[in-house]
mmCIF file of C-alpha atoms in Angstrom:
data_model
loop_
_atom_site.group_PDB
_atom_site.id
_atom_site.type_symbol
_atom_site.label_atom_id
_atom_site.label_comp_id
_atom_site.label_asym_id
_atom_site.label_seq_id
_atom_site.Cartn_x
_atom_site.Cartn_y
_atom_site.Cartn_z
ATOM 1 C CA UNK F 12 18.696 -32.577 -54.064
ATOM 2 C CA UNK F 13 17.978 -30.624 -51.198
ATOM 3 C CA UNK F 14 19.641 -27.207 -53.207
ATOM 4 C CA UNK F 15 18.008 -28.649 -56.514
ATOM 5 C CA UNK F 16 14.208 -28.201 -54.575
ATOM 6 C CA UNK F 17 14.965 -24.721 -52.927
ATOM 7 C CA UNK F 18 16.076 -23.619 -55.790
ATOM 8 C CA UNK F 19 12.761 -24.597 -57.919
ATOM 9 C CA UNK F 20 10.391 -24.298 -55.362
ATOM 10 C CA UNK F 21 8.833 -23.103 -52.276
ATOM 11 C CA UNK F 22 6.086 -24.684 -49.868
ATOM 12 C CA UNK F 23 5.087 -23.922 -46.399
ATOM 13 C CA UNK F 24 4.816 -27.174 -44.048
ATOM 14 C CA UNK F 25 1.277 -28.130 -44.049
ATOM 15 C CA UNK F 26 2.023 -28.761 -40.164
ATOM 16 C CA UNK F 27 4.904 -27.771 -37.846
ATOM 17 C CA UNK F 28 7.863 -26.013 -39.755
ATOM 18 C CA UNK F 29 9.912 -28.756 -41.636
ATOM 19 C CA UNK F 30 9.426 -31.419 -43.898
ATOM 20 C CA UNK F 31 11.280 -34.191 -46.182
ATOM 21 C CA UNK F 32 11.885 -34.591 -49.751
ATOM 22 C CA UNK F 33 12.508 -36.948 -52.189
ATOM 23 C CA UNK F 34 13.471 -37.840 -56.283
ATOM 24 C CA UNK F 35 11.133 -40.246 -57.042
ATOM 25 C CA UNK F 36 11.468 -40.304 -60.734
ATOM 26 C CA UNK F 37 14.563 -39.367 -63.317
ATOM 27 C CA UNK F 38 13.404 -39.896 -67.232
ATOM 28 C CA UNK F 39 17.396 -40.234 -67.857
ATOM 29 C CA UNK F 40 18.204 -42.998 -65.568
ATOM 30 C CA UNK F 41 16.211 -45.728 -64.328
ATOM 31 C CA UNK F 42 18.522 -45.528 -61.105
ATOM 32 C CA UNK F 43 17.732 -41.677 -60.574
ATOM 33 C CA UNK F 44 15.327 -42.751 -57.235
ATOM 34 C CA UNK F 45 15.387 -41.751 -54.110
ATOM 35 C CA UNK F 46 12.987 -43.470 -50.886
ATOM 36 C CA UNK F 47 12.727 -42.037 -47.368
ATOM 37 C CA UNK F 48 12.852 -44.575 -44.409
ATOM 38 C CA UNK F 49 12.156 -44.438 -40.702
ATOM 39 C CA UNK F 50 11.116 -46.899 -37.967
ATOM 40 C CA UNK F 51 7.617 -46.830 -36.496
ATOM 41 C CA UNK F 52 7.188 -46.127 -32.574
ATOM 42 C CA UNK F 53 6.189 -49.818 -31.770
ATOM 43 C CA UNK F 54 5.648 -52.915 -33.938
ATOM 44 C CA UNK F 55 2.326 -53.144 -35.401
ATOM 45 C CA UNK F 56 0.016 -55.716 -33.984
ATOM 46 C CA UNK F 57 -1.110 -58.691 -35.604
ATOM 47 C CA UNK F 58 -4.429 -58.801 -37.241
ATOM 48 C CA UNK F 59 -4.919 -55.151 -36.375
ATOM 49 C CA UNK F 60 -6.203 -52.986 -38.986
ATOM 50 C CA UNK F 61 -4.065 -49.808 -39.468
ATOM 51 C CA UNK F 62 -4.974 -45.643 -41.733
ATOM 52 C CA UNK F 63 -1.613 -45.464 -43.093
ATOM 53 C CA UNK F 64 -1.880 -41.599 -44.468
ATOM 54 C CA UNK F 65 0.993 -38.949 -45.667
ATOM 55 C CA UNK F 66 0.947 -36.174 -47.564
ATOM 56 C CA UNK F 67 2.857 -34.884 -50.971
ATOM 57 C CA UNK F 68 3.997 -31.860 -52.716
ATOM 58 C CA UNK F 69 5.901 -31.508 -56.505
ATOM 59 C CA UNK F 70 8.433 -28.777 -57.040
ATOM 60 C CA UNK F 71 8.639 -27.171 -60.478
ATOM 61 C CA UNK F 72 10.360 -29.889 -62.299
ATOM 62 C CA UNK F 73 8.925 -31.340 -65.539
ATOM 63 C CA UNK F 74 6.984 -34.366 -64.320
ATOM 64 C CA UNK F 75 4.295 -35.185 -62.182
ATOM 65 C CA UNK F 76 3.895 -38.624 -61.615
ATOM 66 C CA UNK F 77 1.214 -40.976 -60.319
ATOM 67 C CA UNK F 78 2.629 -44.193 -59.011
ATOM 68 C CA UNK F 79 3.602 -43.073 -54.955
ATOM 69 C CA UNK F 80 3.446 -45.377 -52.252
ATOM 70 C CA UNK F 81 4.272 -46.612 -48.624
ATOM 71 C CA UNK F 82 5.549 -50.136 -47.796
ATOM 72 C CA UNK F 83 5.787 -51.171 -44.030
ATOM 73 C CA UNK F 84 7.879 -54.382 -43.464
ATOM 74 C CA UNK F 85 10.500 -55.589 -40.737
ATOM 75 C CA UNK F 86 13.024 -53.655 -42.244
ATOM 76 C CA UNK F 87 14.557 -56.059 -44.854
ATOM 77 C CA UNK F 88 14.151 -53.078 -47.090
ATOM 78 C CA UNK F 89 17.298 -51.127 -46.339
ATOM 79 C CA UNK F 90 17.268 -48.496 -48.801
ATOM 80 C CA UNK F 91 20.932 -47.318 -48.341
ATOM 81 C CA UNK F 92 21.778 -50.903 -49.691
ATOM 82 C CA UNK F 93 19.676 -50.269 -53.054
ATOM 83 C CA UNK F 94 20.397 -48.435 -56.095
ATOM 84 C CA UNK F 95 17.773 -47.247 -58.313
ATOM 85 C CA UNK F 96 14.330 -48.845 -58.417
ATOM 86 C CA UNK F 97 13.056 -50.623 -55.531
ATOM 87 C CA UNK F 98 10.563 -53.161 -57.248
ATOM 88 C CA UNK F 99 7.970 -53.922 -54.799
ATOM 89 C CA UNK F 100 4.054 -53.736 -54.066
ATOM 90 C CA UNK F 101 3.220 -51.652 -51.684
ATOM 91 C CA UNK F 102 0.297 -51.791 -49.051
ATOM 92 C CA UNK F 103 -0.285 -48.252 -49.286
ATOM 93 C CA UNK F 104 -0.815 -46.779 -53.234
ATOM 94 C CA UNK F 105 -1.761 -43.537 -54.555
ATOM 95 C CA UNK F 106 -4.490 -44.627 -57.321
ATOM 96 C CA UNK F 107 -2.877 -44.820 -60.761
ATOM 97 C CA UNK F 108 -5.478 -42.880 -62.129
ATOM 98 C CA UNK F 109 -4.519 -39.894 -60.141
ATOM 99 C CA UNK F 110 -1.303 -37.809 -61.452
ATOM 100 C CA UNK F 111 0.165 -36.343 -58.148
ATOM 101 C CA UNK F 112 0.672 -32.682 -59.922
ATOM 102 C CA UNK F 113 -0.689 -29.764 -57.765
ATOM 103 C CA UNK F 114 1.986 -27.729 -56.837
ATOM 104 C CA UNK F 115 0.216 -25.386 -54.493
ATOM 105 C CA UNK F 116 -1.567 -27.526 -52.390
ATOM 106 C CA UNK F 117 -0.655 -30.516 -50.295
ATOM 107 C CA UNK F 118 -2.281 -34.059 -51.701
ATOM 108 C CA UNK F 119 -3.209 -37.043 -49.448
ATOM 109 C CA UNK F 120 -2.449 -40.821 -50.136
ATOM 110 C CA UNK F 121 -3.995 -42.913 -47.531
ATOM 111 C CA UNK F 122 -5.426 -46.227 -47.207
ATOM 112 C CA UNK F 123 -5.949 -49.227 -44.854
ATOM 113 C CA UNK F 124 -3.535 -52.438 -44.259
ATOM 114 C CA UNK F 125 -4.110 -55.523 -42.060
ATOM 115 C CA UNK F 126 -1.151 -55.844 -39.710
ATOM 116 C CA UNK F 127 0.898 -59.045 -39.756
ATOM 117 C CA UNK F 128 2.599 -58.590 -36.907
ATOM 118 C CA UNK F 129 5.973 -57.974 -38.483
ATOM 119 C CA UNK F 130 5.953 -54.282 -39.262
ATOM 120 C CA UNK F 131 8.736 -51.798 -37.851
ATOM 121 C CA UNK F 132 9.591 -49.786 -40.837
ATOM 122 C CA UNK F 133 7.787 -47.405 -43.096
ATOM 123 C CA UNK F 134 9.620 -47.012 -46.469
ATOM 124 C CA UNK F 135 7.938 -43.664 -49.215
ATOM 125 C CA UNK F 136 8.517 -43.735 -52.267
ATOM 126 C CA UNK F 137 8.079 -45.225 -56.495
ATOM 127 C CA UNK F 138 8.331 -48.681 -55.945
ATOM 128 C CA UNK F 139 7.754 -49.221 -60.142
ATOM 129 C CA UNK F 140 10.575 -49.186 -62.829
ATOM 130 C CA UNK F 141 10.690 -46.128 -64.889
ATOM 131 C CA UNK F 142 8.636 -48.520 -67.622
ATOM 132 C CA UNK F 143 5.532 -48.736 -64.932
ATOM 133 C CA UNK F 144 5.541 -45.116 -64.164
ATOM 134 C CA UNK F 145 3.417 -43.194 -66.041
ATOM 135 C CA UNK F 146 4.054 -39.427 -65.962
ATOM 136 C CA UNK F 147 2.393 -35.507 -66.305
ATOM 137 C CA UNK F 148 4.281 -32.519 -67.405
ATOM 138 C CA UNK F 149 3.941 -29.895 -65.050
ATOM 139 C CA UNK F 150 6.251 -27.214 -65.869
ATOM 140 C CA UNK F 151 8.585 -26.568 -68.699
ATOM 141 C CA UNK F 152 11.652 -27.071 -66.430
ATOM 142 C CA UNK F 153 14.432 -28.860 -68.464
ATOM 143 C CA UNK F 154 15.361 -30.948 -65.433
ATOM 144 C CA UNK F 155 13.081 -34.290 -66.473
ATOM 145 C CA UNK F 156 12.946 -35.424 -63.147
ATOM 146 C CA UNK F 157 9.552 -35.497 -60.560
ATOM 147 C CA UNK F 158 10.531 -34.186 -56.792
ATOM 148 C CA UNK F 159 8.182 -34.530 -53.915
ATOM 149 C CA UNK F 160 8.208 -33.074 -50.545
ATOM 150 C CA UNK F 161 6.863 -35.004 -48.181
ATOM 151 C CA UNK F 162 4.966 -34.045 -44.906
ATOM 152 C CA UNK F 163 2.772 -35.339 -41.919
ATOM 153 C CA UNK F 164 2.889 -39.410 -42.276
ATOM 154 C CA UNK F 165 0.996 -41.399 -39.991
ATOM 155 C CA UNK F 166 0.476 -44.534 -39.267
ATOM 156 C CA UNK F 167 -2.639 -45.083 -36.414
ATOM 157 C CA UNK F 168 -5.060 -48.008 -35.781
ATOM 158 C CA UNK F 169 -8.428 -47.583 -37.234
ATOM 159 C CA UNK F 170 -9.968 -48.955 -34.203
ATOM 160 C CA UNK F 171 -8.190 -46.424 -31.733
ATOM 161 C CA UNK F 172 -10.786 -45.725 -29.268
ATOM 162 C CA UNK F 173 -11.619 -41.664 -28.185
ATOM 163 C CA UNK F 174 -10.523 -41.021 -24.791
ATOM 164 C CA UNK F 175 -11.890 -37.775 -23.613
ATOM 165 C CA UNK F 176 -10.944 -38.512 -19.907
ATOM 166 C CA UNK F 177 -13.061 -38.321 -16.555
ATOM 167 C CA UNK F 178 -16.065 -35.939 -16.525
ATOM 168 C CA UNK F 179 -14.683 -32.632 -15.226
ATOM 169 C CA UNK F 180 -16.248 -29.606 -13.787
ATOM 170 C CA UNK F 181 -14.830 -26.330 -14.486
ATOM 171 C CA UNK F 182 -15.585 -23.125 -13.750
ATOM 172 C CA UNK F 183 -16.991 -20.308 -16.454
ATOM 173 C CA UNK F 184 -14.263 -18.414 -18.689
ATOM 174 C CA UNK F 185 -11.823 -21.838 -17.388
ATOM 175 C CA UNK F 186 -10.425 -24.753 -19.776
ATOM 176 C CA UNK F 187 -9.174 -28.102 -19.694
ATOM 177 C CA UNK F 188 -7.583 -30.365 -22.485
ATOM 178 C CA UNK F 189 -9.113 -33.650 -22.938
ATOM 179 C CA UNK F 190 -8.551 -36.188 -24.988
ATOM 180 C CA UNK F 191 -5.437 -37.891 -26.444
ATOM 181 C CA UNK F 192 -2.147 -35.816 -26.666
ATOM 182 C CA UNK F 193 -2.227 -34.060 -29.792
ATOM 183 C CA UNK F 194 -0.710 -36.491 -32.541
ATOM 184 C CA UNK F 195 0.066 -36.229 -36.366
ATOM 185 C CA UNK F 196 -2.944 -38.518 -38.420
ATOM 186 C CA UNK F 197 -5.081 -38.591 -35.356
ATOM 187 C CA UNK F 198 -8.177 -36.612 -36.642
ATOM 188 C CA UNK F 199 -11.025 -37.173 -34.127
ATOM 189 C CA UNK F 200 -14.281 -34.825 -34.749
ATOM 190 C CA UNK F 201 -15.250 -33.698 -31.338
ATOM 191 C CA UNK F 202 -18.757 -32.349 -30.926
ATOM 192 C CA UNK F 203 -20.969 -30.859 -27.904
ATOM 193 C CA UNK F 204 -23.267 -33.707 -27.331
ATOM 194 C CA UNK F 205 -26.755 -31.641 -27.108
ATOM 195 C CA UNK F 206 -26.343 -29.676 -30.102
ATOM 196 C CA UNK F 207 -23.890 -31.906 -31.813
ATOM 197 C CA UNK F 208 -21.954 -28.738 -33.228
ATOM 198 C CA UNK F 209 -18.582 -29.791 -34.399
ATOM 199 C CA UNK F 210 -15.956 -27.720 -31.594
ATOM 200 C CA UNK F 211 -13.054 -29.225 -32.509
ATOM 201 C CA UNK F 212 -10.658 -31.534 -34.733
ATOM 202 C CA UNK F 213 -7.640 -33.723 -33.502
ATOM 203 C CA UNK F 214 -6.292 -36.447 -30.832
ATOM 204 C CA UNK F 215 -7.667 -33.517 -28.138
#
């Protein structure tokens, strides 16, 4: 797949230099789906509400698709063990109204899940059967299939507090970092309190 996407395709990182990809839809076999899996930093804590966000890209392949999501669990999902469809409902959904087809520009699907306590895995992907998945046509490619690279995923508490350290002096023409270290999906606005003139975005 990885040969299949260069070969169609090309899309700067919308951060750092890499990013992942994935088949998320084949119009010729319910079992042509792929999902991307990795385990969080910590388990999430109970009753703790949590911006799950990532970010998504189609190569020039014939569909566009809208049903994308992200489904956090203990890791009973093991997605070498499946093949095809993974039927599920997943906390995180990009809104079926909205066909995930721009293929020059990176597209957001966030939203918001209460933490059960449980959650050490983050699985991307279609978790609907080829039936449920309604579908665009984005290029006259002859390959009916919808790819998606995949970029900057994040999962951080909503009620993270801002941490811009001890008040520090420092001399004219000097700097100093403050705040969090910098971290993917951790988009504090940082303003200069008199003026309130927006200086900066990030963890710092």
């Amino acid at each position: 797949w990885n040969i299949l996407a260069l070969a169609w395709n090309y899309q700067p990182a919308r951060s750092g230099v890499g990013y992942s990809g994935i088949n998320i839809y084949a119009a010729q076999s319910p079992n042509g789906r792929e999902y991307i899996q990795n385990s969080l930093k910590d388990t999430l804590v109970s009753g703790t509400s949590y911006c799950v966000k990532f970010f998504v890209n189609p190569i020039n392949l014939r569909y566009g698709v809208n049903q994308f999501g992200a489904y956090l669990d203990n890791g009973s999902v093991n997605t070498p063990v499946f093949a095809g469809a993974i039927i599920l409902s997943p906390q995180i959904s990009n809104p079926t109204t909205n066909y995930l087809i721009d293929t020059l520009n990176w597209m957001q699907i966030s939203g918001t899940l209460i933490s059960n306590g449980t959650e050490t895995y983050i699985t991307l992907g279609n978790f609907s059967s080829n039936a449920q998945t309604d579908t665009s046509v984005i290029y006259s490619s002859p390959i009916k299939q919808a790819y998606y690279y995949i970029d900057d995923v994040s999962v951080i508490a909503t009620d993270l507090p801002c941490i811009a350290g001890n008040d520090t002096s420092v001399c004219k023409y000097d700097s100093i970092y403050i705040g969090r270290p910098p971290e993917i999906g951790l988009d504090n606005i940082w303003t200069e309190i008199t003026t309130s003139t927006q200086v900066g975005v990030g963890a710092g």
